[in-house]
Structures are given as structure tokens and as C-alpha cells.
Coordinates of N, CA and C in Angstrom, one line a residue:
X1 N 0.8 -1.2 0.0 CA 0.0 0.0 0.0 C 0.9 1.2 0.0
X2 N 0.6 2.2 -0.9 CA 1.5 3.4 -1.0 C 1.4 4.2 0.3
X3 N 2.5 4.8 0.7 CA 2.6 5.7 1.9 C 2.9 7.1 1.4
X4 N 2.3 8.1 2.0 CA 2.5 9.5 1.7 C 2.8 10.3 2.9
X5 N 3.6 11.4 2.6 CA 3.9 12.3 3.7 C 3.6 13.7 3.2
X6 N 3.5 14.6 4.1 CA 3.4 16.1 3.8 C 4.7 16.7 4.1
X7 N 5.1 17.6 3.2 CA 6.3 18.4 3.4 C 5.8 19.9 3.4
X8 N 6.3 20.6 4.4 CA 5.7 22.0 4.5 C 6.7 23.0 4.9
X9 N 6.4 24.2 4.5 CA 7.1 25.4 5.0 C 6.0 26.2 5.7
X10 N 5.9 26.0 7.1 CA 4.7 26.5 7.8 C 4.6 28.0 7.8
X11 N 5.7 28.7 7.9 CA 5.6 30.2 8.0 C 5.0 30.7 6.7
X12 N 5.3 30.1 5.6 CA 4.8 30.5 4.2 C 3.5 29.8 3.9
X13 N 3.0 28.9 4.8 CA 1.7 28.3 4.6 C 1.6 27.4 3.4
X14 N 2.7 26.7 3.0 CA 2.8 25.9 1.8 C 3.1 24.4 2.2
X15 N 2.3 23.5 1.6 CA 2.5 22.1 1.9 C 2.4 21.4 0.5
X16 N 3.2 20.4 0.4 CA 3.1 19.5 -0.8 C 3.0 18.0 -0.3
X17 N 2.6 17.1 -1.1 CA 2.4 15.7 -0.7 C 3.4 14.9 -1.5
X18 N 4.1 14.0 -0.8 CA 5.1 13.1 -1.5 C 4.8 11.7 -1.2
X19 N 5.1 10.9 -2.2 CA 5.0 9.4 -2.2 C 6.3 8.8 -1.7
X20 N 6.3 8.0 -0.7 CA 7.5 7.3 -0.3 C 7.9 6.2 -1.4
X21 N 9.1 6.1 -1.7 CA 9.6 5.2 -2.8 C 10.0 3.9 -2.1
X22 N 9.1 3.2 -1.4 CA 9.4 2.0 -0.7 C 10.0 0.9 -1.5
X23 N 9.7 0.9 -2.8 CA 10.2 -0.2 -3.7 C 11.7 0.1 -4.0
X24 N 12.1 1.3 -4.0 CA 13.5 1.7 -4.4 C 14.4 2.0 -3.3
X25 N 13.9 2.4 -2.2 CA 14.7 2.8 -1.0 C 14.0 2.3 0.3
X26 N 13.8 1.0 0.4 CA 13.0 0.5 1.5 C 13.6 0.8 2.9
X27 N 14.9 0.7 3.1 CA 15.5 0.9 4.4 C 15.3 2.4 4.8
X28 N 15.6 3.3 3.9 CA 15.5 4.7 4.2 C 14.1 5.1 4.4
X29 N 13.2 4.6 3.6 CA 11.7 5.0 3.8 C 11.2 4.5 5.2
X30 N 11.6 3.3 5.5 CA 11.2 2.8 6.9 C 11.8 3.6 8.0
X31 N 13.0 4.0 7.9 CA 13.7 4.8 8.9 C 13.0 6.2 9.0
X32 N 12.7 6.8 7.9 CA 12.0 8.1 7.9 C 10.6 8.0 8.5
X33 N 9.9 7.1 7.9 CA 8.5 6.9 8.3 C 8.3 6.6 9.8
X34 N 9.2 5.8 10.4 CA 9.2 5.5 11.8 C 9.6 6.6 12.7
X35 N 10.3 7.6 12.1 CA 10.8 8.8 12.9 C 9.9 10.0 12.8
X36 N 8.9 10.0 11.9 CA 8.1 11.1 11.6 C 7.3 11.5 12.9
X37 N 7.0 12.8 13.1 CA 7.4 13.9 12.3 C 8.8 14.3 12.5
X38 N 9.4 14.9 11.5 CA 10.8 15.4 11.5 C 10.8 16.9 11.0
X39 N 11.8 17.6 11.3 CA 11.9 18.9 10.7 C 12.9 19.8 11.5
X40 N 13.1 21.0 11.0 CA 14.0 21.9 11.6 C 14.1 23.2 10.8
X41 N 15.1 24.0 11.2 CA 15.3 25.2 10.4 C 15.6 24.9 8.9
X42 N 15.0 25.7 8.0 CA 15.2 25.4 6.6 C 16.4 26.2 6.1
X43 N 17.1 25.6 5.2 CA 18.3 26.2 4.5 C 18.0 26.1 3.0
X44 N 18.5 27.0 2.2 CA 18.5 26.9 0.8 C 19.9 26.6 0.3
X45 N 20.1 25.6 -0.6 CA 21.4 25.2 -1.0 C 22.1 26.4 -1.7
X46 N 23.4 26.4 -1.6 CA 24.3 27.3 -2.3 C 24.8 26.7 -3.6
X47 N 25.2 25.4 -3.5 CA 25.9 24.8 -4.6 C 25.1 23.8 -5.4
X48 N 24.2 23.1 -4.8 CA 23.4 22.1 -5.4 C 22.3 22.7 -6.3
X49 N 22.0 24.0 -6.1 CA 21.1 24.8 -6.8 C 19.7 24.8 -6.2
X50 N 18.8 24.1 -6.8 CA 17.3 24.2 -6.4 C 16.9 23.3 -5.3
X51 N 17.5 23.5 -4.1 CA 17.3 22.5 -3.0 C 17.0 23.3 -1.7
X52 N 16.1 22.8 -1.0 CA 15.9 23.3 0.4 C 16.1 22.1 1.3
X53 N 16.5 22.3 2.5 CA 16.8 21.1 3.4 C 16.7 21.6 4.9
X54 N 16.6 20.6 5.7 CA 16.6 20.7 7.2 C 17.7 19.7 7.7
X55 N 18.4 20.1 8.7 CA 19.4 19.3 9.4 C 18.7 18.8 10.7
X56 N 18.7 17.4 10.8 CA 18.1 16.8 12.0 C 19.1 15.8 12.6
X57 N 18.9 15.5 13.9 CA 19.8 14.5 14.5 C 19.5 13.2 13.9
X58 N 20.5 12.3 13.9 CA 20.3 10.9 13.3 C 19.1 10.3 14.1
X59 N 18.3 9.5 13.3 CA 17.1 8.9 13.9 C 17.0 7.4 13.6
X60 N 17.8 6.9 12.6 CA 17.7 5.5 12.2 C 18.5 4.7 13.2
X61 N 18.0 3.5 13.5 CA 18.7 2.6 14.4 C 20.1 2.3 13.8
X62 N 20.2 2.2 12.4 CA 21.4 2.1 11.7 C 21.3 2.9 10.4
X63 N 22.3 3.7 10.1 CA 22.2 4.5 8.9 C 21.9 3.7 7.7
X64 N 21.0 4.2 6.8 CA 20.6 3.4 5.6 C 21.8 3.3 4.7
X65 N 21.8 2.2 3.9 CA 22.8 2.1 2.9 C 22.5 3.1 1.7
X66 N 23.4 3.3 0.8 CA 23.2 4.2 -0.3 C 22.3 3.5 -1.3
X67 N 21.0 3.5 -1.0 CA 20.0 2.9 -1.9 C 19.4 3.9 -2.8
X68 N 19.1 3.6 -4.0 CA 18.5 4.6 -5.0 C 19.3 5.9 -5.0
X69 N 20.6 5.8 -5.3 CA 21.4 7.0 -5.2 C 21.3 7.9 -6.4
X70 N 21.6 9.2 -6.2 CA 21.6 10.1 -7.3 C 22.7 11.2 -7.0
X71 N 23.2 11.8 -8.1 CA 24.0 13.1 -7.9 C 23.3 14.1 -8.8
X72 N 22.2 13.8 -9.5 CA 21.4 14.7 -10.3 C 19.9 14.7 -10.0
X73 N 19.6 15.1 -8.8 CA 18.1 15.0 -8.4 C 17.3 15.9 -9.3
X74 N 16.0 15.4 -9.5 CA 15.1 16.1 -10.4 C 14.0 16.7 -9.5
X75 N 13.2 17.6 -10.1 CA 12.2 18.3 -9.4 C 11.2 17.3 -8.7
X76 N 11.0 17.5 -7.4 CA 10.2 16.7 -6.6 C 10.9 15.6 -5.8
X77 N 12.2 15.4 -6.1 CA 12.9 14.4 -5.3 C 13.1 14.8 -3.9
X78 N 12.9 13.8 -3.0 CA 13.3 14.0 -1.6 C 14.5 13.2 -1.4
X79 N 15.6 13.8 -0.8 CA 16.8 13.1 -0.7 C 17.3 13.1 0.8
X80 N 18.0 12.0 1.1 CA 18.6 11.8 2.5 C 20.1 11.8 2.4
X81 N 20.7 12.6 3.2 CA 22.2 12.6 3.3 C 22.6 12.5 4.8
X82 N 23.7 11.9 5.0 CA 24.3 11.9 6.4 C 25.7 12.5 6.3
X83 N 26.0 13.5 7.2 CA 27.3 14.1 7.2 C 27.8 14.1 8.6
X84 N 29.1 14.0 8.7 CA 29.8 14.1 10.0 C 30.0 15.6 10.3
X85 N 30.2 15.9 11.5 CA 30.5 17.3 11.9 C 31.7 17.9 11.2
X86 N 32.7 17.0 10.8 CA 33.8 17.6 10.2 C 33.5 17.9 8.7
X87 N 32.5 17.3 8.1 CA 32.2 17.7 6.8 C 31.4 19.0 6.7
X88 N 30.8 19.4 7.8 CA 30.0 20.6 7.7 C 30.6 21.8 8.5
X89 N 31.9 21.7 8.9 CA 32.4 22.7 9.7 C 33.1 23.9 9.0
X90 N 32.8 24.0 7.7 CA 33.3 25.2 6.9 C 32.3 26.3 7.0
X91 N 32.7 27.5 7.4 CA 31.8 28.6 7.6 C 31.1 29.0 6.3
X92 N 31.7 28.6 5.1 CA 31.0 29.0 3.9 C 29.7 28.4 3.7
X93 N 29.4 27.3 4.4 CA 28.1 26.6 4.2 C 27.1 27.3 5.1
X94 N 27.5 28.0 6.1 CA 26.5 28.8 6.9 C 25.8 28.0 7.9
X95 N 26.0 26.7 8.1 CA 25.3 25.9 9.1 C 26.1 25.1 10.0
X96 N 27.3 25.5 10.2 CA 28.2 24.7 11.1 C 27.7 24.7 12.5
X97 N 27.1 25.8 12.9 CA 26.6 25.9 14.3 C 25.4 25.0 14.4
X98 N 24.5 24.9 13.4 CA 23.4 24.1 13.4 C 23.8 22.6 13.5
X99 N 24.8 22.3 12.7 CA 25.3 20.9 12.7 C 25.8 20.5 14.1
X100 N 26.5 21.5 14.8 CA 27.0 21.2 16.1 C 25.9 21.0 17.1
X101 N 24.9 21.9 17.0 CA 23.8 21.9 17.9 C 22.8 20.7 17.7
X102 N 22.6 20.3 16.4 CA 21.6 19.3 16.1 C 22.2 17.9 15.9
X103 N 23.5 17.8 15.8 CA 24.0 16.5 15.5 C 23.9 15.6 16.7
X104 N 23.7 14.3 16.4 CA 23.7 13.3 17.4 C 24.9 12.4 17.3
X105 N 24.8 11.3 17.9 CA 25.9 10.3 17.9 C 25.6 9.2 16.8
X106 N 26.6 9.0 16.0 CA 26.4 7.9 15.0 C 26.8 6.6 15.6
X107 N 26.7 5.6 14.8 CA 27.1 4.2 15.2 C 28.6 4.3 15.7
X108 N 29.4 5.2 15.2 CA 30.7 5.4 15.7 C 30.6 6.5 16.7
X109 N 30.7 6.2 17.9 CA 30.5 7.2 19.0 C 31.5 8.3 19.0
X110 N 32.6 8.2 18.2 CA 33.6 9.2 18.2 C 33.3 10.3 17.2
X111 N 32.2 10.2 16.4 CA 31.9 11.1 15.4 C 30.5 11.6 15.5
X112 N 30.3 12.9 15.7 CA 28.9 13.5 15.6 C 28.4 13.5 14.2
X113 N 27.2 13.2 14.0 CA 26.6 13.2 12.7 C 25.3 14.0 12.6
X114 N 25.0 14.4 11.4 CA 23.7 15.1 11.2 C 23.1 14.5 9.9
X115 N 21.8 14.5 9.9 CA 21.0 14.0 8.7 C 20.5 15.2 8.0
X116 N 20.6 15.2 6.8 CA 20.1 16.3 5.9 C 18.9 15.7 5.1
X117 N 17.7 16.2 5.3 CA 16.5 15.8 4.6 C 16.2 17.0 3.6
X118 N 16.3 16.7 2.3 CA 16.2 17.7 1.3 C 15.1 17.5 0.3
X119 N 14.6 18.6 -0.2 CA 13.6 18.6 -1.3 C 14.2 19.4 -2.4
X120 N 14.1 18.9 -3.6 CA 14.6 19.5 -4.8 C 13.4 20.0 -5.6
X121 N 13.3 21.3 -6.0 CA 12.1 21.8 -6.5 C 12.2 22.3 -8.0
X122 N 13.3 22.2 -8.6 CA 13.5 22.6 -10.0 C 14.6 21.8 -10.6
X123 N 14.8 22.0 -11.9 CA 15.8 21.2 -12.7 C 17.2 21.7 -12.5
X124 N 18.1 20.9 -13.1 CA 19.5 21.3 -13.2 C 20.3 21.3 -11.9
X125 N 20.1 20.3 -11.1 CA 20.8 20.2 -9.8 C 22.0 19.2 -10.0
X126 N 23.0 19.5 -9.3 CA 24.2 18.7 -9.3 C 24.8 18.6 -7.9
X127 N 24.9 17.4 -7.4 CA 25.4 17.2 -6.0 C 26.9 17.1 -5.9
X128 N 27.5 18.3 -6.0 CA 29.0 18.3 -5.9 C 29.3 19.4 -4.9
X129 N 30.3 19.1 -4.0 CA 30.7 20.0 -2.9 C 32.1 20.3 -3.2
X130 N 32.4 21.6 -3.1 CA 33.8 22.1 -3.3 C 34.8 21.5 -2.4
X131 N 34.4 21.1 -1.2 CA 35.4 20.5 -0.3 C 35.4 19.0 -0.3
X132 N 34.2 18.4 -0.7 CA 34.1 16.9 -0.6 C 34.0 16.2 -1.9
X133 N 33.7 16.9 -3.0 CA 33.5 16.3 -4.3 C 32.1 15.8 -4.4
X134 N 31.9 14.7 -5.1 CA 30.5 14.2 -5.4 C 29.9 13.8 -4.0
X135 N 28.6 14.2 -3.9 CA 27.9 13.9 -2.7 C 26.5 13.2 -3.1
X136 N 26.6 11.8 -3.3 CA 25.3 11.2 -3.7 C 24.3 11.2 -2.6
X137 N 23.1 11.3 -2.9 CA 22.0 11.3 -2.0 C 21.1 10.1 -2.3
X138 N 20.3 9.7 -1.2 CA 19.4 8.7 -1.4 C 18.0 9.3 -1.7
X139 N 17.5 8.9 -2.9 CA 16.1 9.4 -3.3 C 15.1 8.5 -2.6
X140 N 14.4 9.0 -1.6 CA 13.4 8.2 -0.9 C 12.0 8.6 -1.1
X141 N 11.7 9.7 -1.8 CA 10.4 10.1 -2.0 C 10.3 11.0 -3.2
X142 N 9.1 11.2 -3.7 CA 8.8 12.1 -4.8 C 7.5 12.9 -4.6
X143 N 7.6 14.1 -4.8 CA 6.4 15.0 -4.7 C 5.4 14.6 -5.8
X144 N 4.1 14.4 -5.3 CA 3.1 14.0 -6.3 C 2.0 15.1 -6.4
X145 N 2.0 16.0 -5.4 CA 1.0 17.1 -5.5 C 1.5 18.3 -4.8
X146 N 1.4 19.5 -5.4 CA 1.7 20.7 -4.8 C 3.2 21.2 -5.1
X147 N 3.9 20.6 -6.0 CA 5.3 21.0 -6.3 C 5.3 22.4 -6.8
X148 N 4.3 22.8 -7.6 CA 4.4 24.2 -8.2 C 4.3 25.2 -7.1
X149 N 3.4 25.0 -6.1 CA 3.3 26.0 -5.0 C 4.5 26.0 -4.1
X150 N 5.1 24.8 -3.9 CA 6.3 24.6 -3.1 C 7.5 25.3 -3.8
X151 N 7.6 25.1 -5.1 CA 8.7 25.8 -5.9 C 8.6 27.3 -5.8
X152 N 7.4 27.9 -5.8 CA 7.3 29.3 -5.7 C 7.7 29.7 -4.3
X153 N 7.3 29.0 -3.3 CA 7.8 29.3 -1.9 C 9.3 29.2 -1.7
X154 N 9.9 28.2 -2.4 CA 11.3 28.0 -2.3 C 12.0 29.1 -3.0
X155 N 11.5 29.6 -4.1 CA 12.1 30.8 -4.7 C 12.0 32.0 -3.8
X156 N 10.9 32.2 -3.1 CA 10.7 33.3 -2.2 C 11.7 33.1 -1.0
X157 N 11.9 31.9 -0.6 CA 12.9 31.6 0.5 C 14.3 32.0 0.0
X158 N 14.6 31.7 -1.2 CA 16.0 32.0 -1.8 C 16.1 33.6 -1.8
X159 N 15.1 34.3 -2.3 CA 15.2 35.7 -2.5 C 15.0 36.5 -1.2
X160 N 14.0 36.1 -0.4 CA 13.7 36.9 0.8 C 14.4 36.4 2.1
X161 N 14.9 35.2 2.1 CA 15.6 34.6 3.2 C 14.9 33.6 4.0
X162 N 15.6 32.7 4.7 CA 15.0 31.6 5.3 C 14.8 31.8 6.8
X163 N 15.3 33.0 7.3 CA 15.2 33.2 8.8 C 13.8 33.1 9.3
X164 N 13.6 32.2 10.3 CA 12.3 32.0 10.9 C 11.5 31.0 10.3
X165 N 11.9 30.4 9.2 CA 11.2 29.4 8.5 C 11.7 28.0 8.9
X166 N 10.8 27.0 8.8 CA 11.3 25.6 9.0 C 10.8 24.7 7.9
X167 N 11.4 23.6 7.8 CA 11.0 22.6 6.8 C 10.5 21.4 7.6
X168 N 9.3 21.0 7.4 CA 8.6 19.9 8.2 C 8.2 18.8 7.4
X169 N 8.4 17.6 7.9 CA 7.9 16.3 7.3 C 7.0 15.6 8.3
X170 N 5.8 15.2 7.8 CA 4.9 14.4 8.7 C 4.1 13.5 7.8
X171 N 3.5 12.5 8.5 CA 2.6 11.5 7.7 C 1.4 12.3 7.2
X172 N 1.0 11.9 6.0 CA -0.2 12.5 5.4 C -1.4 11.7 5.8

């Protein structure tokens, strides 16, 4: 049976609906579904282009394998990334404090980690990081309703700023 979630920018009053890709990313979908609701401060990507994301503490009993990977997400893709605190400690990314504050403990207790839950809202995205190189993400969901409204809100977020806004994920 298909499972759906709502992805929202509450301050802007915008919500879209996404289908979980249980057939392509079953481990990731199960981890996200079991942890919902999830969310946090929203950020707009600088390098990947048309992406918004929230950083949350790790929530899976074990980090998902790289299932259904991509480096070229398309509009409507929901992606899952895991980063260690050392990968996000460059001030040019603007979220090193958030990674320090929100990061939890990974399976390796000596490394703090943070999970990045992202929504891609337009074309021509490329997951490359100037410090890390290619950064494949797990595509675990796809927006099936409301992407046009969400894309408008994401453009507003890019132009007007993200301060005070959050990105929320919950069961539909």
C-alpha cells in the first residue's frame, strides 16, 4: 500500500504531498516513516542549486545504505544525506553551528553526525561539494501534489531569506 507524507514550509503556509519510494529505498523509507514527524530550520542550497533542506539529529537505528542514489536530483525528489560534523564545519556553508547543535551520535561514538533531509524543486541540480567532491543522496520520496506551490515558496525563500522558517515532514 502506498505511503504518503506532507512536506511543509509552515511560515509560508505551503504544503506538498510526497509518495515514499518503498520499492526503491525501503530501508531509508522505513527509517524516515518510523521517525516522523521530523523537521528543523530550513536552508537553501548554495551549490546544489534548487534545493531546500533541514538538518536533524540521526534517527535511524542504523544509517541506511546508499540505496536509490543520485547526484542529479530532479524536481520533486526527496533526498537523504548523512554528514559528520567535520564535513559541515566550513563557515562558507553557513550551518556549522546548526550541525554542532543538532548533530547526534552515529554508530561510531567518536563522530557526531547530522542527517540532511532535502527537497529539490526545480531542474539542473548537481550534487557536488567544493570541499568533498561528489555527494550522492538517497532518493526516498517524490512529490506528487503541490510541487508548483512549493517551488514558488522555495524561490521566495531564496530571495527573501530563510530566517524564521522551518521545513517539516509528517505523515499524510
